[in-house]
Amino acid sequence: MSFTPNCRTGLSHAALVLALAAAGSAQERGAQDWGVEELRSRTPGFQSESLVARLSQVGELLAAGELARGAIAAAIHGDHREYKLKVERFLDQLADERWLAREDAERTLIQVGGRALQQIEERAKSGQTYEERVRAERILLAITAAGTEEAQKELRFLRGLVVSAAYLPRYEHLERALVSALAHTDSLIVEGALRALGRVGGPDTTAMLAARIERESPGSGTRRAALAGLGELGHESALDLAQRLLVTPGALKPGEAVGLLRDLALRSDATALRARLAVPETGAHEAVRALAAMRVPDSTEPAPKVRALLSGREELQGELVSVGGGSVRLAAAIPGLPVVDCSLSDCEAIEFGRPIVVDPGAARVFLIQGTLLAGALLALDAEHVVVKDATFGEVRLRRNEVQGIALDPALDRLVGASMEVDRLRMRDGSMRDGELRVLGPDGLVFVQKGGAEERIAQKDVAGVLLRRPATPFSDDDVYAHIDLVDGERLFAHVGVLRSDVLGAYVPGIGAALIPLTRVARIEFGVAAGAQWGFTLIAEFSENRIVEFDEQGNELFTLRDVYGAWDCECLENGNLLVTEYALDRVVEVTRTGEEVWLFDELTNPYDADRLANGNTLIADTVGNRVVEVDPAKKIVWKLEDVRPYDAERLANGNTLVCDQRSKHERVVEVDRNGAVVWEYPTPNSPFDADRLANGNTLITERTKHRVIEVDRSGNIVFQIDNLNAPSDADRLPNGHTIVAENGTVREFDRQGRQCWARAVGWAVEVNRY
């Protein structure tokens, strides 16, 4: 199936033409064009929190055809650029040297700033002077106290209209209106306008998209929307820009490049470009070259019925048409929309309703990257692991890329690896440490630690845990998590996804064309290197550590942990526990046996085991952060801080939540203790994590919120109305999990709750 530029599919375009023709007939019978107020009154569905309701409203609006076209363009156009410049001018006057000018600017912004809360929040954090920041904070409080419901209604109305614009045929007024909307202060309106311009934009749109792609940081919603618009823009200049981006080293991250390639795969006018990208000399990324070289046959299968899982725990059921660079396309899902485009920011996964049946005789090979292959284990030696599966055929993997191998179908996880030795988990439950020299169909050759070489039958071994690399796995790109019906799990770049076939590239393995009949589930925007399904919670109020599985079953409980403030599951399966009330950090086995202890502390709040085997501890009331080696010697310390959390970063620096009186901040210091970045906050920062995109996730306890800030201190994501949160982690699927008083909750990428577990006072949570 091929797609023509500037329309979703031939089916949806035809439906729109019919709808417009019907509307034109109505006009000929005397119907009047709508005004903006009538448009507003006829679109109550845009005010709904439900994505399905908003899409249904789009379908109803399109049925009005030409009656609504003028009003849609007029409402979208607005005065966005003028308003934004006006707000910025008054914000700048908050730092004017004249007191009266500062006062006038503050009063004016309280009156007119309801549409610019994001801009005012940024100034409250990043203003150049203390007074400027205080005034911006007062403006926010005053606007909130006065109520922002009318401004929020207008934002929801405009968001619905820019989504609707992508389904309309191109006309000049609409294009100008969408260009105007690019100056709006609301990021969702800007993103919707960028996607719609990919459908209705003219030749000049290419330059605007290029500027957005260059200006925005990788992973941002605006950049994703600009790339999605570029992938569909039906002009030669758009294909030229796409080629430049795809062949210029560093211009796009691999995941971004493959997303753009997915759109090109759906365009009949991009065949020659795809052929050029497959040539090694072009300089395109290896994933792009491999996926562009795929020869995808014409579709002969009907579109499969799927369930699309949306943010906010909603779902859509329909027929899968395709997946482009920025959206999932479903037929027969929403009345009035023959084909609905659901943004990948809103659609988290697709389920095909097929059961997963694992061959009990298959070996399951777990890669450190996160991929799981299931098939025949052909060989393992000092350098390689060779496996043959139904997806890639015979695969030769480097041994240091393999986490382990499960031979017993009942083995549900591979934890307990060591950096010093290989480990065998026997079917009788015992463990053997040593060196695995050979593993094949005839059995294993294993040298026990300090012992002789022995041969072991495969039937006696449940699993193999290979020696863990000293350097932790690191990959800041995003992938699709694909579950196949035979139990395989791929963390892959997807270069084509149509109604019948999926083209996937797995780093270190290669590319494969997979019939959709073999696919059970696809999840989008996932980080690699992930383990799934286990949640570990420290309950301070109950003096215990508890672990749950994906179904909510309580698997393990460690009781009598006094002042249980922090806990993490180590690679060897043990737990590293911070006992605030006992002034100590202790490593224990799952039977409670102590194997390491450091107690030269005063009420510590946090401890992390580092890749070098040392332990980083936030010695909170001791006013220091210490790094302690296995022999309990302090090898590094940072003093004159009140640390509630400490994290060693990949660059060797240390990120600390410092709650010294009047100096509360999140601060990054180098090995010499010099400050290289900080984010001042008076809101009791209890936890801070540096994310793969370079931003920082911060838990502000007294503000009852979790925020994500960029390097400039701008808030780019926020979860409010929490109950004294103490910890938050960004999950591989882009969700955020939060430990707070009374619950552990998971929030989707839009900050909406999608999972919760009632507990006592939860102060730490880990998902693995």
CSV table of N, CA and C in Angstrom, one decimal, residues 654-715:
chain,number,residue,atom,x,y,z
A,654,THR,N,28.7,14.3,40.6
A,654,THR,CA,27.7,13.8,41.6
A,654,THR,C,26.6,14.8,41.7
A,655,LEU,N,25.3,14.3,41.6
A,655,LEU,CA,24.1,15.1,41.7
A,655,LEU,C,23.6,15.0,43.1
A,656,VAL,N,23.3,16.1,43.8
A,656,VAL,CA,23.0,16.0,45.2
A,656,VAL,C,21.7,16.9,45.4
A,657,CYS,N,20.8,16.4,46.2
A,657,CYS,CA,19.7,17.2,46.7
A,657,CYS,C,20.1,17.8,48.1
A,658,ASP,N,20.4,19.1,48.1
A,658,ASP,CA,21.0,19.7,49.2
A,658,ASP,C,19.9,20.6,49.9
A,659,GLN,N,19.6,20.3,51.2
A,659,GLN,CA,18.6,21.0,51.9
A,659,GLN,C,19.2,21.9,53.1
A,660,ARG,N,20.3,22.4,52.9
A,660,ARG,CA,20.9,23.3,53.9
A,660,ARG,C,19.9,24.5,54.0
A,661,SER,N,19.8,25.0,55.2
A,661,SER,CA,18.8,26.1,55.5
A,661,SER,C,19.2,27.3,54.6
A,662,LYS,N,18.2,27.8,53.9
A,662,LYS,CA,18.3,29.0,53.0
A,662,LYS,C,19.2,28.7,51.8
A,663,HIS,N,19.6,27.5,51.6
A,663,HIS,CA,20.4,27.2,50.4
A,663,HIS,C,19.9,25.9,49.7
A,664,GLU,N,18.6,25.7,49.8
A,664,GLU,CA,18.0,24.5,49.2
A,664,GLU,C,18.2,24.5,47.7
A,665,ARG,N,18.7,23.4,47.2
A,665,ARG,CA,19.0,23.3,45.8
A,665,ARG,C,19.3,21.9,45.4
A,666,VAL,N,19.2,21.6,44.0
A,666,VAL,CA,19.8,20.4,43.5
A,666,VAL,C,21.1,20.9,42.8
A,667,VAL,N,22.2,20.2,43.1
A,667,VAL,CA,23.5,20.7,42.6
A,667,VAL,C,24.3,19.6,42.1
A,668,GLU,N,25.0,19.8,41.0
A,668,GLU,CA,25.9,18.9,40.4
A,668,GLU,C,27.3,19.4,40.6
A,669,VAL,N,28.2,18.5,41.2
A,669,VAL,CA,29.5,18.9,41.6
A,669,VAL,C,30.5,17.9,40.9
A,670,ASP,N,31.7,18.4,40.6
A,670,ASP,CA,32.7,17.5,40.0
A,670,ASP,C,33.5,16.8,41.2
A,671,ARG,N,34.5,16.1,40.8
A,671,ARG,CA,35.3,15.3,41.8
A,671,ARG,C,36.0,16.2,42.8
A,672,ASN,N,36.2,17.5,42.5
A,672,ASN,CA,36.8,18.4,43.4
A,672,ASN,C,35.8,19.2,44.2
A,673,GLY,N,34.5,18.9,44.0
A,673,GLY,CA,33.5,19.6,44.8
A,673,GLY,C,33.1,20.9,44.2
A,674,ALA,N,33.6,21.2,43.0
A,674,ALA,CA,33.2,22.5,42.3
A,674,ALA,C,31.8,22.3,41.7
A,675,VAL,N,31.0,23.4,41.8
A,675,VAL,CA,29.6,23.4,41.3
A,675,VAL,C,29.7,23.6,39.8
A,676,VAL,N,29.1,22.6,39.0
A,676,VAL,CA,29.0,22.8,37.6
A,676,VAL,C,27.6,23.0,37.1
A,677,TRP,N,26.6,22.8,37.9
A,677,TRP,CA,25.2,23.1,37.6
A,677,TRP,C,24.4,23.1,38.9
A,678,GLU,N,23.4,24.0,39.0
A,678,GLU,CA,22.5,23.9,40.2
A,678,GLU,C,21.2,24.4,39.8
A,679,TYR,N,20.2,24.0,40.6
A,679,TYR,CA,18.8,24.4,40.4
A,679,TYR,C,18.3,24.8,41.8
A,680,PRO,N,18.3,26.1,42.1
A,680,PRO,CA,17.8,26.5,43.4
A,680,PRO,C,16.3,26.2,43.6
A,681,THR,N,15.9,25.7,44.7
A,681,THR,CA,14.5,25.4,45.0
A,681,THR,C,14.2,25.4,46.5
A,682,PRO,N,13.2,26.2,46.9
A,682,PRO,CA,12.9,26.2,48.4
A,682,PRO,C,11.9,25.2,48.8
A,683,ASN,N,11.7,24.2,47.9
A,683,ASN,CA,10.6,23.3,48.1
A,683,ASN,C,11.0,21.9,48.6
A,684,SER,N,12.0,21.8,49.4
A,684,SER,CA,12.5,20.5,50.0
A,684,SER,C,12.8,19.4,48.9
A,685,PRO,N,13.8,19.6,48.1
A,685,PRO,CA,14.1,18.5,47.1
A,685,PRO,C,14.6,17.3,47.8
A,686,PHE,N,13.8,16.2,47.6
A,686,PHE,CA,14.2,14.9,48.3
A,686,PHE,C,14.8,13.9,47.3
A,687,ASP,N,14.7,14.1,46.0
A,687,ASP,CA,15.2,13.1,45.1
A,687,ASP,C,15.5,13.8,43.7
A,688,ALA,N,16.6,13.5,43.1
A,688,ALA,CA,16.9,14.1,41.8
A,688,ALA,C,17.6,13.0,40.9
A,689,ASP,N,17.1,12.9,39.7
A,689,ASP,CA,17.7,11.9,38.8
A,689,ASP,C,18.1,12.6,37.5
A,690,ARG,N,19.3,12.4,37.0
A,690,ARG,CA,19.6,13.0,35.7
A,690,ARG,C,19.1,12.0,34.6
A,691,LEU,N,18.3,12.5,33.7
A,691,LEU,CA,17.7,11.7,32.7
A,691,LEU,C,18.5,11.6,31.4
A,692,ALA,N,18.2,10.6,30.6
A,692,ALA,CA,19.0,10.4,29.4
A,692,ALA,C,19.0,11.6,28.4
A,693,ASN,N,18.0,12.4,28.5
A,693,ASN,CA,17.9,13.6,27.6
A,693,ASN,C,18.7,14.8,28.1
A,694,GLY,N,19.4,14.6,29.3
A,694,GLY,CA,20.1,15.7,29.9
A,694,GLY,C,19.4,16.5,30.9
A,695,ASN,N,18.0,16.3,30.9
A,695,ASN,CA,17.2,17.0,31.9
A,695,ASN,C,17.3,16.4,33.3
A,696,THR,N,16.7,17.0,34.3
A,696,THR,CA,16.8,16.5,35.7
A,696,THR,C,15.4,16.3,36.2
A,697,LEU,N,15.1,15.2,36.8
A,697,LEU,CA,13.8,14.9,37.4
A,697,LEU,C,13.9,15.1,38.9
A,698,ILE,N,13.1,16.0,39.4
A,698,ILE,CA,13.3,16.5,40.8
A,698,ILE,C,12.0,16.3,41.6
A,699,THR,N,12.1,15.7,42.8
A,699,THR,CA,10.9,15.5,43.7
A,699,THR,C,10.9,16.6,44.7
A,700,GLU,N,9.9,17.5,44.6
A,700,GLU,CA,9.8,18.6,45.6
A,700,GLU,C,8.7,18.3,46.6
A,701,ARG,N,9.2,18.0,47.8
A,701,ARG,CA,8.2,17.4,48.8
A,701,ARG,C,7.2,18.4,49.3
A,702,THR,N,7.7,19.6,49.7
A,702,THR,CA,6.7,20.5,50.3
A,702,THR,C,5.9,21.2,49.3
A,703,LYS,N,6.3,21.2,48.0
A,703,LYS,CA,5.5,21.7,46.9
A,703,LYS,C,4.5,20.6,46.4
A,704,HIS,N,4.7,19.4,46.9
A,704,HIS,CA,3.8,18.3,46.5
A,704,HIS,C,3.8,18.0,45.0
A,705,ARG,N,5.0,18.0,44.4
A,705,ARG,CA,5.1,17.8,43.0
A,705,ARG,C,6.4,17.2,42.6
A,706,VAL,N,6.4,16.7,41.3
A,706,VAL,CA,7.6,16.2,40.7
A,706,VAL,C,7.7,17.1,39.4
A,707,ILE,N,9.0,17.6,39.1
A,707,ILE,CA,9.2,18.4,38.0
A,707,ILE,C,10.4,17.9,37.2
A,708,GLU,N,10.4,18.1,35.9
A,708,GLU,CA,11.5,17.8,35.0
A,708,GLU,C,12.0,19.2,34.5
A,709,VAL,N,13.3,19.5,34.8
A,709,VAL,CA,13.9,20.8,34.3
A,709,VAL,C,15.0,20.5,33.3
A,710,ASP,N,15.1,21.5,32.4
A,710,ASP,CA,16.2,21.4,31.5
A,710,ASP,C,17.5,22.0,32.0
A,711,ARG,N,18.6,22.1,31.3
A,711,ARG,CA,19.8,22.6,31.8
A,711,ARG,C,19.7,24.1,32.1
A,712,SER,N,18.7,24.8,31.5
A,712,SER,CA,18.5,26.2,31.8
A,712,SER,C,17.6,26.5,33.0
A,713,GLY,N,17.1,25.4,33.6
A,713,GLY,CA,16.2,25.5,34.7
A,713,GLY,C,14.8,25.7,34.3
A,714,ASN,N,14.4,25.5,33.1
A,714,ASN,CA,13.0,25.6,32.7
A,714,ASN,C,12.3,24.3,33.0
A,715,ILE,N,11.1,24.4,33.5
A,715,ILE,CA,10.3,23.3,33.8
A,715,ILE,C,9.6,22.8,32.5
